[in-house]
Coordinates of C-alpha atoms in Angstrom, one line a residue:
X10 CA 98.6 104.5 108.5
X11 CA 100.9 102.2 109.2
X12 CA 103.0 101.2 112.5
X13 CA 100.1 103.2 114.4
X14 CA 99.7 100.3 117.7
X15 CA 102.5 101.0 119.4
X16 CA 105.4 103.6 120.2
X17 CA 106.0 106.9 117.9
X18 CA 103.3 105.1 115.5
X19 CA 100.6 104.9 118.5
X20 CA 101.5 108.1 120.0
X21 CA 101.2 110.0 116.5
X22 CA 97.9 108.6 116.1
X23 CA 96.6 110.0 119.0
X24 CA 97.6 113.4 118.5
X25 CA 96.4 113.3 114.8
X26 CA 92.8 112.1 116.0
X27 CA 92.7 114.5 118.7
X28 CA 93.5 117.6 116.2
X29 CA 91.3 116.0 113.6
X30 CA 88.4 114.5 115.4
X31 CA 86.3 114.8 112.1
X32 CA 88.8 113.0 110.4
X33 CA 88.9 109.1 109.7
X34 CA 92.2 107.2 111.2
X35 CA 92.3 104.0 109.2
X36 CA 95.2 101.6 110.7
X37 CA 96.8 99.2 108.6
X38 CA 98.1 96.4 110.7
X39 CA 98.0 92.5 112.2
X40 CA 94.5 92.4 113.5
X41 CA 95.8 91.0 117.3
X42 CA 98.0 94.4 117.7
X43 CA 95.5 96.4 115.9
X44 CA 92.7 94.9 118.4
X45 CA 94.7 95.6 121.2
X46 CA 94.8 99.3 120.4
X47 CA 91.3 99.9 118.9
X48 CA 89.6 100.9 121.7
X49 CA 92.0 103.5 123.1
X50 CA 91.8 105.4 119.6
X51 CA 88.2 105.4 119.3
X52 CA 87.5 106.8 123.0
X53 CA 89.2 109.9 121.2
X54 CA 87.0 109.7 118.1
X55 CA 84.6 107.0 116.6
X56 CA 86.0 107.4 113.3
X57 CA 88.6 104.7 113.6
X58 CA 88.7 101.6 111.6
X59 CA 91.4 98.5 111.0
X60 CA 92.7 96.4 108.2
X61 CA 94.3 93.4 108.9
X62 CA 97.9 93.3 107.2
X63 CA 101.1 91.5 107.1
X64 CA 103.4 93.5 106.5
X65 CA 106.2 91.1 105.2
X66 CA 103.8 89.1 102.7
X67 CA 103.0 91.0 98.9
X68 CA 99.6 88.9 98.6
X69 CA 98.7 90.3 102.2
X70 CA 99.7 93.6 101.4
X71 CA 97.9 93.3 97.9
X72 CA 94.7 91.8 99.6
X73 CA 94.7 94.8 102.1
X74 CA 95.2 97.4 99.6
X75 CA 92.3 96.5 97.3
X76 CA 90.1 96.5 100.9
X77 CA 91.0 99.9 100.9
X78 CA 90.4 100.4 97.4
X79 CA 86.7 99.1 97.7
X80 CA 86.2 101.4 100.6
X81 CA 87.1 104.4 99.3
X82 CA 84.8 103.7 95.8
X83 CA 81.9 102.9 97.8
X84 CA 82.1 105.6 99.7
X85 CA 82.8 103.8 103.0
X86 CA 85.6 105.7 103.9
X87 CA 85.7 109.9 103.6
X88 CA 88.3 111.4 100.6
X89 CA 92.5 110.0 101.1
X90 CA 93.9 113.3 102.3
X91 CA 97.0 111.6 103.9
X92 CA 98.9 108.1 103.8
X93 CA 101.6 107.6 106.7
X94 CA 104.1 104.8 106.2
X95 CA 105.4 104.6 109.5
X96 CA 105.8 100.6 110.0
X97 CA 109.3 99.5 110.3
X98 CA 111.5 96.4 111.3
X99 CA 115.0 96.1 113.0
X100 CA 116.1 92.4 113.1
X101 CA 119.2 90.6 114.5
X102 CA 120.7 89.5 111.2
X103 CA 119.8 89.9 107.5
X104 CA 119.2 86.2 106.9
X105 CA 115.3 86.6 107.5
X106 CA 113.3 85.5 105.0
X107 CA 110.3 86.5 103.8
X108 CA 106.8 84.3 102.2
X109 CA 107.7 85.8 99.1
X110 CA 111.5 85.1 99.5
X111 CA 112.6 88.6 100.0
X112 CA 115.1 89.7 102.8
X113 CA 112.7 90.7 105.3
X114 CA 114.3 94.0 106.7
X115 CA 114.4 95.5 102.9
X116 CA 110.9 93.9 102.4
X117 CA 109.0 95.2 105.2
X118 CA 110.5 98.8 105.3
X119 CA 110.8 99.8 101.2
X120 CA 108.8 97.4 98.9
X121 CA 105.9 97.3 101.5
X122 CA 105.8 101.3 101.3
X123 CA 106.1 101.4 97.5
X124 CA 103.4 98.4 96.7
X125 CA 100.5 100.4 99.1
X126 CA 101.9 104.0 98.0
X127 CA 100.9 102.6 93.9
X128 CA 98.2 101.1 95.1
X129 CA 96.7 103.9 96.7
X130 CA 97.9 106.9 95.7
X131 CA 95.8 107.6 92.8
X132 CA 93.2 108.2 95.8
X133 CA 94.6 111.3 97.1
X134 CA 92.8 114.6 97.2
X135 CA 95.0 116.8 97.0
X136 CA 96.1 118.8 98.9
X137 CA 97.5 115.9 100.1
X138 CA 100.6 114.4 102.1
X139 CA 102.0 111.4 102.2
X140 CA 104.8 110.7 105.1
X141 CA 107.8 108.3 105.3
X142 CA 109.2 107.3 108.8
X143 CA 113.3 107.2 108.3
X144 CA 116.0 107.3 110.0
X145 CA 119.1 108.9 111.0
X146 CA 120.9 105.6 110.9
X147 CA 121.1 106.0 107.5
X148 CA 124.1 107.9 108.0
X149 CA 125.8 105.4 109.6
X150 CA 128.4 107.6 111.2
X151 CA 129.7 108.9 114.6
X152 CA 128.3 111.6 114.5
X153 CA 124.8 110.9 113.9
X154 CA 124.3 107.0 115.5
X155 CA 126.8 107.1 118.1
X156 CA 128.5 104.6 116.6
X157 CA 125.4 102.2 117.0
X158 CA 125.1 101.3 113.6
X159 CA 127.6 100.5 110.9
X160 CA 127.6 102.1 107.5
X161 CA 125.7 101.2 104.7
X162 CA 126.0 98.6 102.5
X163 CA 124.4 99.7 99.3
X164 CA 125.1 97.4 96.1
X165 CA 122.2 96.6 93.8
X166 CA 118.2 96.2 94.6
X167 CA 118.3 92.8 93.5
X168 CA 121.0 91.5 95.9
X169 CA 119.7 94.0 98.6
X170 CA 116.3 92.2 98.6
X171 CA 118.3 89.0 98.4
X172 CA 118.9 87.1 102.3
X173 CA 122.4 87.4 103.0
X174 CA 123.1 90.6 101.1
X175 CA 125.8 91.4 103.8
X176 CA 128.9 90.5 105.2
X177 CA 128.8 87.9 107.7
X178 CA 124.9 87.8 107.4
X179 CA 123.9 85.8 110.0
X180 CA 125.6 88.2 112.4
X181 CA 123.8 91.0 114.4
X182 CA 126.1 93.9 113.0
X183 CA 124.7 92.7 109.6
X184 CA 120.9 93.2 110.4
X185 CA 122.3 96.7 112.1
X186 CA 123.6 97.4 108.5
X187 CA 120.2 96.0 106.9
X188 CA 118.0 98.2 109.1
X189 CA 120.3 101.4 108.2
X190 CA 120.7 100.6 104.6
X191 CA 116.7 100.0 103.8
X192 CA 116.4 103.2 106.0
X193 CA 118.8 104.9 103.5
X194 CA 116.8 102.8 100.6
X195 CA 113.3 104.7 102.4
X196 CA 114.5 108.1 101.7
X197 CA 115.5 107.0 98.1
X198 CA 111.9 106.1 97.4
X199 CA 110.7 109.5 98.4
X200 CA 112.7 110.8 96.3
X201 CA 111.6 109.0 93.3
X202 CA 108.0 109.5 94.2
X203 CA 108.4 113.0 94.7
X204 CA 109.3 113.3 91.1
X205 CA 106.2 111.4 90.0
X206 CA 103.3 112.4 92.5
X207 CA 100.8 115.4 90.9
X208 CA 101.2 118.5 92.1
X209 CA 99.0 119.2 95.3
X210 CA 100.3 115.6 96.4
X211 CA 103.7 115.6 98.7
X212 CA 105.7 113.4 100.2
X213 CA 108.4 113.9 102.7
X214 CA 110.8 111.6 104.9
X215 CA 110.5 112.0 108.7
X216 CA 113.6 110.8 110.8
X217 CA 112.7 111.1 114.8
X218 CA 116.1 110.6 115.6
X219 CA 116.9 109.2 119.0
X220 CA 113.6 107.9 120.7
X221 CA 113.2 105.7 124.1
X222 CA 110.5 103.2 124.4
X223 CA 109.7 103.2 120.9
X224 CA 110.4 98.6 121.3
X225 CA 111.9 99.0 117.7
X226 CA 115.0 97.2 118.8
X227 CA 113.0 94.4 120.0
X228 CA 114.3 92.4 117.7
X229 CA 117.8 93.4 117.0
X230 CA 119.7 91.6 119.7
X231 CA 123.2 92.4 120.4
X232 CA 124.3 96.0 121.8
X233 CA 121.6 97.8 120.4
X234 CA 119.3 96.3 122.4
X235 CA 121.4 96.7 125.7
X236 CA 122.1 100.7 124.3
X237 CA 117.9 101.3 124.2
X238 CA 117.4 100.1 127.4
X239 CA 120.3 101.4 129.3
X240 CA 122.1 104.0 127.9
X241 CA 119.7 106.1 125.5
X242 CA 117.0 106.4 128.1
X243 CA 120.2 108.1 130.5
X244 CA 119.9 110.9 128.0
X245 CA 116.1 111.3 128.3
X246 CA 116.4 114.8 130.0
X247 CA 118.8 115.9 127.2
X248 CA 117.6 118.0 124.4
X249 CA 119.2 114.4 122.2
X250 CA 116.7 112.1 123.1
X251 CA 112.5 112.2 122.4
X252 CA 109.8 110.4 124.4
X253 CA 107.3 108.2 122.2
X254 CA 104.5 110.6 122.7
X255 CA 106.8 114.2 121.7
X256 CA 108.3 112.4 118.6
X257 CA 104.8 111.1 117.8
X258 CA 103.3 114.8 117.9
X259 CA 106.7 115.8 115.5
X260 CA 105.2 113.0 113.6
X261 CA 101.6 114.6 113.5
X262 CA 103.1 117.9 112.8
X263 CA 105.1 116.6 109.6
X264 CA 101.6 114.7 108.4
X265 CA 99.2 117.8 108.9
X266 CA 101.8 120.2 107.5
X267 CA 102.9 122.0 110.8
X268 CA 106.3 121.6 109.5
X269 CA 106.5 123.3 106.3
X270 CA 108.3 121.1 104.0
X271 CA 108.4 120.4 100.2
X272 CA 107.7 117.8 98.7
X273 CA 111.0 115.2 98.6
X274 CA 111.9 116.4 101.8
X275 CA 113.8 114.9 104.8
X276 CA 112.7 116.1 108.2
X277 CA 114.5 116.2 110.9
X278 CA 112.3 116.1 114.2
X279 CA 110.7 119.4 114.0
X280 CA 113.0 121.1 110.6
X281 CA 113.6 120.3 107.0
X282 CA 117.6 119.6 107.2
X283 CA 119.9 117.4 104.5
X284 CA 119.7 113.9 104.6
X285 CA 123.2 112.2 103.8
X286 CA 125.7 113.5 100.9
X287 CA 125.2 109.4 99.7
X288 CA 121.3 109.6 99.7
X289 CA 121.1 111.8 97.5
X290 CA 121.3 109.8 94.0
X291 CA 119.2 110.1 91.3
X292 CA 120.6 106.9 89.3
X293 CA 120.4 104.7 92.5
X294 CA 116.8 106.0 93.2
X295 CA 115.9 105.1 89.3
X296 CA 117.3 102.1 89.8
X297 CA 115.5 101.2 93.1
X298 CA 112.4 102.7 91.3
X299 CA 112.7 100.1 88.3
X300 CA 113.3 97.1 90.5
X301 CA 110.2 98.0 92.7
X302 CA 108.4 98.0 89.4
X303 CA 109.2 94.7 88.5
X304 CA 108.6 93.2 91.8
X305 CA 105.5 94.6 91.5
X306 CA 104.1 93.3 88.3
X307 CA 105.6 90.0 88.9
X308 CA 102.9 89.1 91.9
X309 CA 100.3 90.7 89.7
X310 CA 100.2 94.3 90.9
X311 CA 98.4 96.9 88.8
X312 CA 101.3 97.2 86.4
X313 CA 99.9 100.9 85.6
X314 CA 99.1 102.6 88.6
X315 CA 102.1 103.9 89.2
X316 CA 103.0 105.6 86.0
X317 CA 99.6 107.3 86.2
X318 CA 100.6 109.9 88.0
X319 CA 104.1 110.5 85.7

C-alpha cells in the first residue's frame, strides 16, 4: 500500500489490519513518515512491515519494487492478495520537476502506479484486488468541485509528463489543473489495466470525494488551501463532506470487496457510479498505456511484465 502514514491512507490501514489481523500490511513509503507510523499499526497487528520509497524517482520506485519482489520469492512475505495505490500529490504549480525530469504531479500519481502495478502484479493470487485512489476533481465542474478546480487539460502523454504542460504554468490554477488532470489520467490507467489483468485479478478506481484533514492540499497554495481549512471542514456535519477515518473505512471496504464492483470500476464513496463522459476513452487510455510502456523500458524496467498478463 501506498499513501498509508497519514490521512484517508492511514485511516484505511487501520481498518484493513483490524478486519484482517492475519493478514500482512506492507507500506510503501519514505522511511521518516513510515517510521513515524510503524508503531501505531503494529499495536493492532505484528504483521506490519515498511519499504522505503520515493515516490517521485523511477530508480527508487524500481529499487523498492524488486525488495518486494525478493520477498515474496523467498517466502518472506504471505501470497499478494491486494495492492492499494493510494499515494497522491497536489502542488502549487505544474513546473515541479522530477529526478527523472518528469512533471512531478503526473509522475507521482500515474507512472508511479503503472511502474509498481507491472512490477508486481504478476504476484497476485487471485482472487485478488487491486485499488486506485481518484478523484472527483477529475470532473472539473461546478457541480462536482465546487468550482475548486478548473477543467482538465488533457493533450498528449508526452507533453503531460513534460513541466509546464499548462497554461501559465508557474501559477497555482495550473498545478489545480495538473492534480485534476493526472487524477483523470488515474482512472484511464484502470481502465487499461482492467482490460489486461487475468481473470480473478480486479481493479477499480476509488474517489472519496470531499474529505477534511486529509493535508493533501498541503502543498497547493492558493484558495484551495484556504477552502480545506475553512470552508470544507464548515460542511463536516453534512452528508457532502467525510472525516479521514469514515472515508478510510470506504477505502477498506472498496479493497476487501465490501463494495461490490467490477473490475474497471469507478467508486464513488460507498457505490459504483460513472466517472466523467471525457474519461471514458479507449484511444486516450491506449495511448497513455503505450507511453507508460516506453517510459518504462527506457529506465530498464522489465520490458515484459506487463504484457504477461495480455
Amino acid at each position: 500500500m501506498t499513501g498509508a502514514t497519514r490521512g484517508i491512507g492511514l485511516a484505511a490501514a487501520e481498518e484493513l489490519l483490524r478486519r484482517t489481523p492475519d493478514a500482512h500490511l506492507l507500506v510503501l513509503g519514505r522511511t521518516e513518515s513510515a517510521a513515524q507510523v510503524l508503531p501505531r499499526l503494529q499495536a493492532l497487528t505484528p504483521h506490519v512491515s515498511t519499504i522505503d520509497v520515493d515516490l517521485a524517482s523511477t530508480a527508487s520506485i524500481d529499487s523498492a519494487a524488486s525488495l518486494v519482489e525478493d520477498l515474496l520469492d523467498e517466502g518472506g512475505l504471505p501470497p499478494l492478495r491486494a495492492m492499494v495505490f493510494n499515494a497522491g500529490v497536489h502542488l502549487d504549480s505544474a513546473v515541479h520537476t522530477t529526478v527523472d525530469g518528469y512533471e512531478t504531479t503526473f509522475a507521482v500519481n500515474v507512472l508511479a502506479t503503472h511502474l509498481l502495478l507491472r512490477r508486481l502484479h504478476p504476484h497476485l493470487h487471485a482472487p485478488a484486488r487491486v485499488v486506485v485512489t481518484v478523484s472527483d476533481a477529475h470532473f472539473g465542474d461546478l457541480r462536482h468541485t465546487a468550482g475548486t478546480f478548473p477543467s482538465t487539460g488533457w493533450t498528449t502523454p508526452d507533453v503531460l509528463f513534460r513541466p509546464g504542460a499548462y497554461p501559465r504554468p508557474s501559477t497555482v490554477r495550473a498545478g489545480r489543473r495538473a492534480y485534476a488532470t493526472s487524477k483523470l489520467g488515474g482512472i484511464h490507467l484502470v481502465h487499461e489495466w482492467a482490460r489486461r489483468l487475468p481473470a480473478g485479478v480486479d481493479i477499480v478506481a476509488y474517489n472519496p470525494s470531499l474529505v477534511i484533514g486529509t493535508g493533501l492540499a498541503r502543498d497547493a497554495g492558493g484558495v484551495s488551501d484556504v477552502l480545506m481549512r475553512y470552508v470544507v471542514p464548515a460542511l463536516a456535519l453534512t452528508p457532502l463532506v467525510d472525516t479521514p477515518s469514515a472515508a478510510g473505512r470506504k477505502l477498506a471496504d472498496a479493497v476487501l470487496g465490501v463494495t461490490a464492483a467490477p473490475t474497471g470500476s469507478y467508486i464513488h464513496r460507498t457505490h459504483v457510479a460513472p466517472s466523467s463522459k471525457e474519461s471514458y476513452d479507449v484511444g486516450r487510455e491506449e495511448e497513455l498505456w503505450a507511453w507508460l510502456e516506453d517510459a518504462a523500458r527506457n529506465i530498464g524496467g522489465d520490458a515484459d511484465a506487463a504484457h504477461r498478463s495480455g
